[in-house]
Amino acid sequence: MALGERPLVGVLGGMGPSATADFYRKVIDLTAARRDQDHVRLAIWADPTTPDRTTALLGGGASPVPALVRGLRALEACGARVIAIPCNTAHAYLADLRAVSGTPVLDMVDLAVARVRRIAPTVTRIGVLATRGTHRSGLYDRAAATHGIEVVHLPDPHQGEYVDAAIAMVKGGRDLGLAGSLVARATRALGDLGAEAAIAGCTEIPLVAQEAGRVLPLVDATMALAQRVVALGLPAAPDLP
Amino acid sequence: MALGERPLVGVLGGMGPSATADFYRKVIDLTAARRDQDHVRLAIWADPTTPDRTTALLGGGASPVPALVRGLRALEACGARVIAIPCNTAHAYLADLRAVSGTPVLDMVDLAVARVRRIAPTVTRIGVLATRGTHRSGLYDRAAATHGIEVVHLPDPHQGEYVDAAIAMVKGGRDLGLAGSLVARATRALGDLGAEAAIAGCTEIPLVAQEAGRVLPLVDATMALAQRVVALGLPAAPDLP
């Protein structure tokens, strides 16, 4: 396949910026490349002003859908052949986006759960380190159920003190060491509730999940999405998607 | 200024991917943000299949201009109000791009030299760690001359053994420790030639320039561009550009 035929992958990102930068870094690192021209062609729409997804899902804020659709249209105008969204919570709006998109949109949540099933075939209970919005939407519960896996949830105070606090620290670019400890504490609490593995189900979490990865087997949803993007974006790509 | 009015900055990137990721990371880190919505709005065209700029400038390969213009058009279709190019060598084609662009295109080379002048007002000779293509184009020589600064050049074998080799290692994602040593060696050689400061004038160089920064005062052209982008992309932005 000639270089020019390599499909352009559109990234609907900026939610938050560090998570999109982490996703981009993972796509680069997963690519076996000796020179620029060996890499995946990407167009990245990084609009951090997209209204907060969790605030909207909890009923307190503007819908992010108009901003997401604007980004989708921009990526289509760029010529994107497939769209990746490196934000778990935004997947609560995946059906809305797919309904208006002329381009296939990947499902990071399903890719992450499929990866758990692949690396730990006998797991029956997992925890998900995610925003309140992602939990409220039931995204991971539904995706896990299709693989015969149950999602256990932290009690509300632990979700707030450990997970929500850590995500806010990463988004603010501060106290990353403390954020890592909080994520590890949340992972231990999930283990106490019977989780045999965990998913870093918010794209901010992998940035501070090193310690947590020593507590339970941890699948990084961002990495699962990056792996799929590299598989689709390189010359030997299978049919889309 | 309302969030929606924040200007979209277009990034013509992917040359190489790691350099664009480094630029994106610098834009994020330079932004005083407590939440996603405080960050710069970016659209990043990351097409690593753009023909190699140095090969073209040395007369041995396809022109990158058609690919660059395609990226420029994509960014304009996204609504970009100003364009940044985190690749020094591509600036050899800046006049071609400005001639066809309806959108202002920033000049990273001039921003980098202006920064040298600001941090070291008495400097008269500098070295530039850059590709052969950038050197051949005379980009930095001309920009420096307007500030009363002379650019000293490494002899051909040192350019190849130290700088070209280090850049190829970063582009290939390998031997980064060795690449850092080579860049430091190049910087010492520039000092021996009378350079009082140096510019990391290839966007791959800052990724391996820690040791070099202890040899001579080192201005990072990528950082100079990121600073300008943050100044332009936030609500308090001055008039474009």
Coordinates of C-alpha atoms in Angstrom, one line a residue:
Chain A
M1 CA 0.0 0.0 0.0
A2 CA 1.4 3.4 -0.9
L3 CA 2.0 5.8 1.9
G4 CA -0.7 8.2 0.8
E5 CA -3.3 5.4 1.1
R6 CA -2.6 4.9 4.8
P7 CA -6.0 5.8 6.5
L8 CA -6.1 9.1 8.5
V9 CA -7.2 8.4 12.1
G10 CA -9.2 11.2 13.7
V11 CA -8.8 11.8 17.4
L12 CA -11.6 13.5 19.2
G13 CA -9.6 14.7 22.2
G14 CA -8.6 17.5 24.6
M15 CA -10.7 15.9 27.4
G16 CA -8.4 16.5 29.1
P17 CA -5.3 17.7 27.2
S18 CA -2.8 15.6 29.2
A19 CA -4.9 12.5 28.5
T20 CA -4.8 13.2 24.8
A21 CA -1.1 13.8 24.9
D22 CA -0.7 10.5 26.8
F23 CA -2.8 8.7 24.1
Y24 CA -0.7 10.3 21.3
R25 CA 2.5 9.2 23.1
K26 CA 1.2 5.7 23.4
V27 CA 0.3 5.5 19.7
I28 CA 3.9 6.6 18.8
D29 CA 5.5 4.2 21.3
L30 CA 3.4 1.3 20.1
T31 CA 4.5 1.8 16.5
A32 CA 7.5 -0.1 15.2
A33 CA 9.1 2.8 13.4
R34 CA 12.6 3.7 12.2
R35 CA 11.7 7.0 10.6
D36 CA 8.8 9.6 10.6
Q37 CA 7.1 8.0 7.6
D38 CA 6.5 4.7 9.4
H39 CA 4.1 6.3 11.8
V40 CA 0.3 6.5 11.9
R41 CA -1.4 9.5 10.2
L42 CA -3.4 11.4 12.8
A43 CA -5.6 14.4 13.0
I44 CA -6.2 15.4 16.6
W45 CA -9.1 17.7 17.5
A46 CA -8.0 18.9 21.0
D47 CA -10.7 21.1 22.3
P48 CA -10.5 21.4 26.1
T49 CA -13.4 23.8 26.2
T50 CA -15.8 20.9 25.6
P51 CA -18.2 21.1 28.5
D52 CA -17.3 18.7 31.4
R53 CA -18.8 15.3 30.7
T54 CA -19.3 14.2 34.3
T55 CA -21.0 17.5 35.3
A56 CA -23.5 17.0 32.4
L57 CA -24.1 13.3 33.2
L58 CA -24.9 14.2 36.8
G59 CA -27.5 16.7 35.6
G60 CA -25.7 19.9 36.5
G61 CA -24.2 21.3 33.3
A62 CA -24.4 21.9 29.6
S63 CA -24.3 18.9 27.2
P64 CA -20.9 18.2 25.6
V65 CA -22.7 16.8 22.5
P66 CA -22.7 20.0 20.4
A67 CA -18.9 20.4 21.0
L68 CA -18.2 16.8 20.3
V69 CA -20.2 16.9 17.1
R70 CA -18.3 20.0 16.0
G71 CA -15.0 18.1 16.6
L72 CA -16.3 15.1 14.7
R73 CA -17.2 17.3 11.7
A74 CA -13.8 18.9 11.8
L75 CA -12.1 15.5 11.8
E76 CA -14.4 14.4 8.9
A77 CA -13.4 17.6 7.0
C78 CA -9.8 16.6 7.5
G79 CA -10.5 13.3 5.9
A80 CA -10.5 11.0 8.9
R81 CA -11.5 7.4 8.1
V82 CA -12.1 6.3 11.7
I83 CA -12.5 8.2 14.9
A84 CA -11.0 7.5 18.4
I85 CA -12.1 9.3 21.5
P86 CA -9.5 9.2 24.3
C87 CA -12.0 10.1 27.0
N88 CA -14.0 7.3 28.7
T89 CA -16.7 9.6 30.1
A90 CA -17.4 11.0 26.6
H91 CA -18.3 7.4 25.6
A92 CA -21.6 8.0 27.4
Y93 CA -22.5 9.9 24.2
L94 CA -21.1 7.3 21.8
A95 CA -24.5 6.4 20.5
D96 CA -25.3 10.1 19.8
L97 CA -22.0 10.5 18.0
R98 CA -22.4 7.3 16.0
A99 CA -25.9 8.4 15.0
V100 CA -24.6 11.6 13.3
S101 CA -21.2 10.3 12.1
G102 CA -20.5 9.3 8.6
T103 CA -17.3 7.7 9.9
P104 CA -16.8 4.7 12.2
V105 CA -16.2 5.6 15.9
L106 CA -14.2 3.2 18.0
D107 CA -15.5 2.1 21.4
M108 CA -12.7 2.4 24.0
V109 CA -14.8 0.9 26.8
D110 CA -15.4 -2.3 24.9
L111 CA -11.8 -2.5 23.8
A112 CA -10.7 -2.2 27.4
V113 CA -13.1 -4.9 28.7
A114 CA -12.1 -7.2 25.9
R115 CA -8.5 -6.7 26.9
V116 CA -9.3 -7.7 30.5
R117 CA -10.9 -10.9 29.2
R118 CA -7.9 -11.6 27.0
I119 CA -5.2 -11.2 29.7
A120 CA -7.3 -12.7 32.6
P121 CA -9.7 -15.2 31.0
T122 CA -11.2 -16.4 34.3
V123 CA -11.9 -13.1 36.0
T124 CA -15.6 -12.6 37.1
R125 CA -15.4 -9.3 39.1
I126 CA -13.5 -6.2 38.2
G127 CA -13.2 -2.6 39.5
V128 CA -13.1 0.5 37.2
L129 CA -11.2 3.6 38.1
A130 CA -13.4 6.1 36.5
T131 CA -15.3 9.4 36.9
R132 CA -18.6 9.6 38.6
G133 CA -20.1 10.3 35.2
T134 CA -18.7 7.1 33.7
H135 CA -20.1 5.1 36.6
R136 CA -23.5 6.8 36.5
S137 CA -23.8 6.1 32.8
G138 CA -23.3 2.3 33.4
L139 CA -20.9 2.2 30.4
Y140 CA -18.5 -0.3 31.9
D141 CA -21.2 -2.3 33.7
R142 CA -22.9 -3.0 30.4
A143 CA -19.7 -3.7 28.4
A144 CA -18.4 -6.1 31.2
A145 CA -21.8 -7.9 31.3
T146 CA -21.4 -8.9 27.7
H147 CA -18.2 -10.6 28.7
G148 CA -19.8 -12.3 31.8
I149 CA -17.9 -9.9 34.1
E150 CA -19.5 -8.0 37.0
V151 CA -18.2 -4.5 37.9
V152 CA -17.9 -3.7 41.6
H153 CA -18.2 -0.1 42.7
L154 CA -16.5 1.9 45.5
P155 CA -18.8 3.4 48.1
D156 CA -19.5 7.0 47.4
P157 CA -17.1 8.6 49.9
H158 CA -14.1 6.5 48.5
Q159 CA -15.0 7.4 44.9
G160 CA -14.9 11.1 45.9
E161 CA -11.9 11.1 48.2
Y162 CA -9.7 8.8 46.1
V163 CA -10.7 8.8 42.5
D164 CA -12.5 12.1 41.8
A165 CA -9.7 13.9 43.8
A166 CA -6.9 12.2 41.8
I167 CA -8.5 12.9 38.5
A168 CA -8.9 16.6 39.4
M169 CA -5.2 16.7 40.4
V170 CA -4.1 15.3 37.0
K171 CA -6.4 17.7 35.1
G172 CA -4.9 20.6 37.2
G173 CA -1.3 19.3 36.6
R174 CA -0.6 19.2 40.4
D175 CA 0.1 16.9 43.3
L176 CA 0.7 13.9 41.0
G177 CA 2.5 11.9 43.7
L178 CA -0.5 12.2 46.0
A179 CA -2.8 11.4 43.1
G180 CA -0.9 8.2 42.6
S181 CA -1.3 7.2 46.2
L182 CA -5.0 7.9 46.1
V183 CA -5.4 5.8 43.0
A184 CA -3.5 2.9 44.7
R185 CA -5.8 3.3 47.7
A186 CA -8.9 3.1 45.5
T187 CA -7.5 0.0 43.9
R188 CA -6.9 -1.7 47.2
A189 CA -10.5 -0.9 48.2
L190 CA -11.7 -2.4 45.0
G191 CA -9.7 -5.6 45.8
D192 CA -11.3 -5.7 49.2
L193 CA -14.7 -5.6 47.4
G194 CA -13.7 -8.7 45.4
A195 CA -12.3 -7.2 42.2
E196 CA -9.7 -9.5 40.7
A197 CA -8.5 -6.9 38.2
A198 CA -9.1 -3.2 37.5
I199 CA -9.5 -1.0 34.5
A200 CA -8.0 2.5 34.3
G201 CA -11.2 3.8 32.9
C202 CA -10.5 7.5 32.9
T203 CA -7.8 8.7 30.6
E204 CA -6.2 10.7 33.4
I205 CA -5.7 7.6 35.6
P206 CA -2.9 6.0 33.7
L207 CA -0.8 9.1 34.3
V208 CA -0.7 8.2 38.0
A209 CA -1.4 4.5 38.1
Q210 CA 2.1 3.0 38.5
E211 CA 1.5 2.1 42.2
A212 CA -2.0 0.9 41.5
G213 CA -0.6 -1.5 38.9
R214 CA 1.2 -3.4 41.8
V215 CA -2.1 -3.8 43.7
L216 CA -4.2 -5.5 41.0
P217 CA -3.7 -6.4 37.4
L218 CA -4.6 -3.2 35.7
V219 CA -5.8 -2.7 32.1
D220 CA -5.2 0.8 30.7
A221 CA -8.2 1.8 28.5
T222 CA -6.1 4.4 26.8
M223 CA -3.5 1.8 25.8
A224 CA -6.3 -0.5 24.5
L225 CA -7.5 2.3 22.2
A226 CA -4.0 3.1 21.1
Q227 CA -3.3 -0.5 20.2
R228 CA -6.4 -0.5 18.0
V229 CA -5.5 2.8 16.4
V230 CA -2.0 1.5 15.5
A231 CA -3.5 -1.7 14.1
L232 CA -5.9 0.4 11.9
G233 CA -3.6 3.1 11.0
L234 CA -0.6 1.3 9.6
P235 CA -0.2 -0.1 6.0
A236 CA -1.0 -3.7 7.0
A237 CA -4.2 -2.5 8.6
P238 CA -7.2 -4.8 8.5
D239 CA -10.5 -3.6 7.0
L240 CA -11.9 -0.6 8.8
P241 CA -12.8 -1.0 11.7
Chain B
M1 CA -14.0 36.6 26.3
A2 CA -16.3 33.6 26.3
L3 CA -14.8 30.2 26.0
G4 CA -16.2 29.7 22.5
E5 CA -14.3 32.8 21.3
R6 CA -10.9 31.4 22.2
P7 CA -9.0 31.1 18.9
L8 CA -8.3 27.6 17.6
V9 CA -4.6 27.1 17.0
G10 CA -3.7 24.8 14.1
V11 CA -0.6 22.7 14.5
L12 CA 1.0 21.4 11.3
G13 CA 2.9 18.5 12.8
G14 CA 3.9 14.9 12.6
M15 CA 7.4 15.9 11.5
G16 CA 8.3 13.8 13.5
P17 CA 5.5 12.5 15.7
S18 CA 7.6 12.6 18.9
A19 CA 8.5 16.2 18.2
T20 CA 4.8 17.1 17.8
A21 CA 4.0 15.2 21.0
D22 CA 6.8 17.1 22.8
F23 CA 5.4 20.4 21.5
Y24 CA 1.8 19.5 22.6
R25 CA 3.2 18.6 26.1
K26 CA 5.0 21.9 26.3
V27 CA 1.8 23.9 25.4
I28 CA 0.0 22.0 28.2
D29 CA 2.7 22.5 30.8
L30 CA 3.1 26.2 30.0
T31 CA -0.6 26.8 30.6
A32 CA -1.7 27.8 34.1
A33 CA -4.8 25.6 34.3
R34 CA -6.8 24.1 37.0
R35 CA -9.3 22.2 34.7
D36 CA -9.6 21.1 31.1
Q37 CA -11.5 24.2 30.1
D38 CA -8.5 26.5 30.9
H39 CA -6.4 25.1 28.2
V40 CA -5.6 26.2 24.6
R41 CA -7.9 24.9 21.8
L42 CA -5.7 23.0 19.3
A43 CA -6.2 21.1 16.1
I44 CA -3.1 19.0 15.3
W45 CA -2.5 17.7 11.8
A46 CA 0.0 15.0 12.5
D47 CA 1.0 13.5 9.1
P48 CA 4.3 11.7 9.4
T49 CA 4.1 10.6 5.8
T50 CA 5.1 14.2 4.8
P51 CA 8.2 13.7 2.6
D52 CA 11.5 14.2 4.5
R53 CA 12.3 17.9 4.5
T54 CA 16.1 17.5 4.6
T55 CA 16.1 15.0 1.7
A56 CA 14.2 17.4 -0.4
L57 CA 16.4 20.4 0.5
L58 CA 19.5 18.5 -0.4
G59 CA 18.0 17.8 -3.8
G60 CA 17.3 14.1 -3.4
G61 CA 13.6 13.7 -2.8
A62 CA 10.0 14.7 -3.3
S63 CA 9.0 18.2 -2.2
P64 CA 7.0 18.2 1.1
V65 CA 5.1 21.3 0.0
P66 CA 2.0 19.5 -1.4
A67 CA 1.7 17.5 1.9
L68 CA 2.2 20.6 3.9
V69 CA -0.4 22.5 1.9
R70 CA -2.9 19.6 2.4
G71 CA -2.3 19.9 6.1
L72 CA -2.7 23.6 6.1
R73 CA -6.0 23.3 4.2
A74 CA -7.2 20.7 6.7
L75 CA -6.4 23.0 9.6
E76 CA -8.2 25.8 7.9
A77 CA -11.2 23.6 7.4
C78 CA -11.1 22.9 11.2
G79 CA -11.3 26.7 11.8
A80 CA -7.7 27.4 12.8
R81 CA -7.0 31.1 13.2
V82 CA -3.3 30.8 13.4
I83 CA -0.9 28.0 12.4
A84 CA 2.2 26.7 14.2
I85 CA 4.7 24.3 12.6
P86 CA 6.8 22.3 15.2
C87 CA 9.4 21.4 12.7
N88 CA 12.4 23.7 12.0
T89 CA 13.3 22.2 8.7
A90 CA 9.8 22.7 7.3
H91 CA 10.3 26.4 7.9
A92 CA 12.4 26.4 4.7
Y93 CA 9.0 26.3 3.0
L94 CA 7.4 29.0 5.2
A95 CA 7.2 31.5 2.3
D96 CA 5.5 28.9 0.1
L97 CA 3.0 28.2 2.8
R98 CA 2.4 31.8 3.7
A99 CA 1.8 32.5 0.0
V100 CA -1.2 30.1 -0.2
S101 CA -2.5 30.4 3.4
G102 CA -5.4 32.5 4.4
T103 CA -4.3 32.1 8.0
P104 CA -1.2 33.6 9.7
V105 CA 1.6 31.1 10.0
L106 CA 4.1 31.6 13.0
D107 CA 7.8 31.6 12.4
M108 CA 9.5 29.3 15.0
V109 CA 13.0 30.2 13.7
D110 CA 12.5 33.9 14.4
L111 CA 10.9 33.2 17.7
A112 CA 13.9 31.1 18.8
V113 CA 16.5 33.7 17.7
A114 CA 14.5 36.5 19.4
R115 CA 14.6 34.4 22.6
V116 CA 18.4 34.0 22.4
R117 CA 18.6 37.8 22.1
R118 CA 16.3 38.2 25.1
I119 CA 18.1 35.8 27.5
A120 CA 21.6 36.7 26.3
P121 CA 21.5 40.3 25.0
T122 CA 25.3 40.5 24.4
V123 CA 25.7 37.2 22.4
T124 CA 27.3 37.7 19.0
R125 CA 28.0 34.0 17.9
I126 CA 25.7 31.1 18.3
G127 CA 25.5 27.5 17.2
V128 CA 22.4 25.8 15.9
L129 CA 21.7 22.1 16.5
A130 CA 19.7 21.3 13.4
T131 CA 19.3 19.1 10.4
R132 CA 21.5 19.5 7.3
G133 CA 18.4 20.7 5.5
T134 CA 17.9 23.6 8.0
H135 CA 21.6 24.5 7.7
R136 CA 21.5 24.3 3.9
S137 CA 18.4 26.6 3.7
G138 CA 20.2 29.3 5.7
L139 CA 17.1 29.8 7.8
Y140 CA 18.9 30.4 11.1
D141 CA 21.8 32.4 9.5
R142 CA 19.3 34.9 8.0
A143 CA 17.1 35.2 11.2
A144 CA 20.2 35.6 13.4
A145 CA 21.7 38.2 11.1
T146 CA 18.6 40.4 11.7
H147 CA 19.5 40.4 15.4
G148 CA 23.2 41.0 14.7
I149 CA 24.2 37.4 15.5
E150 CA 26.5 35.2 13.5
V151 CA 25.8 31.4 13.3
V152 CA 28.8 29.1 13.4
H153 CA 28.6 25.8 11.7
L154 CA 30.1 22.4 12.6
P155 CA 32.4 20.9 10.0
D156 CA 30.6 18.3 7.9
P157 CA 31.8 15.2 9.6
H158 CA 30.7 16.4 13.0
Q159 CA 27.3 17.4 11.7
G160 CA 26.9 13.9 10.4
E161 CA 28.4 11.9 13.3
Y162 CA 26.9 13.9 16.1
V163 CA 23.8 15.8 15.0
D164 CA 22.3 13.8 12.1
A165 CA 22.9 10.6 13.9
A166 CA 21.2 11.8 17.1
I167 CA 18.2 13.1 15.2
A168 CA 17.8 9.8 13.4
M169 CA 17.9 8.0 16.8
V170 CA 15.1 10.1 18.2
K171 CA 13.0 9.7 15.1
G172 CA 13.6 5.9 15.4
G173 CA 12.8 6.0 19.1
R174 CA 16.1 4.2 20.0
D175 CA 19.5 4.8 21.7
L176 CA 18.3 8.0 23.4
G177 CA 21.1 8.0 25.9
L178 CA 23.7 7.8 23.1
A179 CA 21.8 10.5 21.2
G180 CA 22.1 12.8 24.3
S181 CA 25.8 12.3 24.4
L182 CA 26.2 13.0 20.7
V183 CA 24.2 16.3 21.1
A184 CA 26.4 17.3 24.0
R185 CA 29.5 16.5 22.0
A186 CA 28.2 18.7 19.1
T187 CA 27.5 21.5 21.6
R188 CA 31.0 21.4 22.9
A189 CA 32.3 21.5 19.4
L190 CA 30.2 24.6 18.7
G191 CA 31.6 26.2 21.8
D192 CA 35.1 25.5 20.5
L193 CA 34.1 27.3 17.4
G194 CA 33.2 30.4 19.4
A195 CA 29.5 29.9 20.0
E196 CA 28.4 31.5 23.2
A197 CA 24.9 29.9 23.1
A198 CA 23.1 27.3 21.1
I199 CA 19.6 26.8 19.7
A200 CA 18.0 23.4 19.7
G201 CA 16.9 24.1 16.1
C202 CA 15.4 20.7 15.3
T203 CA 12.3 19.6 17.2
E204 CA 13.9 16.2 17.9
I205 CA 16.9 17.7 19.7
P206 CA 15.1 19.0 22.9
L207 CA 14.1 15.3 23.6
V208 CA 17.8 14.5 24.2
A209 CA 19.4 17.9 25.1
Q210 CA 19.6 17.7 28.9
E211 CA 23.4 17.2 28.9
A212 CA 23.9 19.8 26.1
G213 CA 22.1 22.4 28.2
R214 CA 25.0 22.1 30.8
V215 CA 27.6 22.8 28.0
L216 CA 26.2 26.1 26.7
P217 CA 23.1 28.2 27.3
L218 CA 20.5 26.4 25.1
V219 CA 17.3 27.9 23.7
D220 CA 14.7 25.4 22.7
A221 CA 12.9 26.5 19.5
T222 CA 10.0 24.2 20.3
M223 CA 9.5 25.9 23.7
A224 CA 9.7 29.3 22.0
L225 CA 6.9 28.3 19.7
A226 CA 4.9 26.8 22.5
Q227 CA 5.1 30.0 24.5
R228 CA 3.8 32.0 21.6
V229 CA 1.0 29.5 21.0
V230 CA -0.1 29.7 24.7
A231 CA 0.0 33.5 24.5
L232 CA -2.2 33.5 21.4
G233 CA -4.5 30.7 22.4
L234 CA -5.7 31.9 25.8
P235 CA -8.6 34.3 26.5
A236 CA -6.2 37.2 27.3
A237 CA -4.5 36.7 23.9
P238 CA -3.2 39.7 22.1
D239 CA -4.3 40.4 18.6
L240 CA -3.4 37.6 16.2
P241 CA -0.6 36.9 15.7

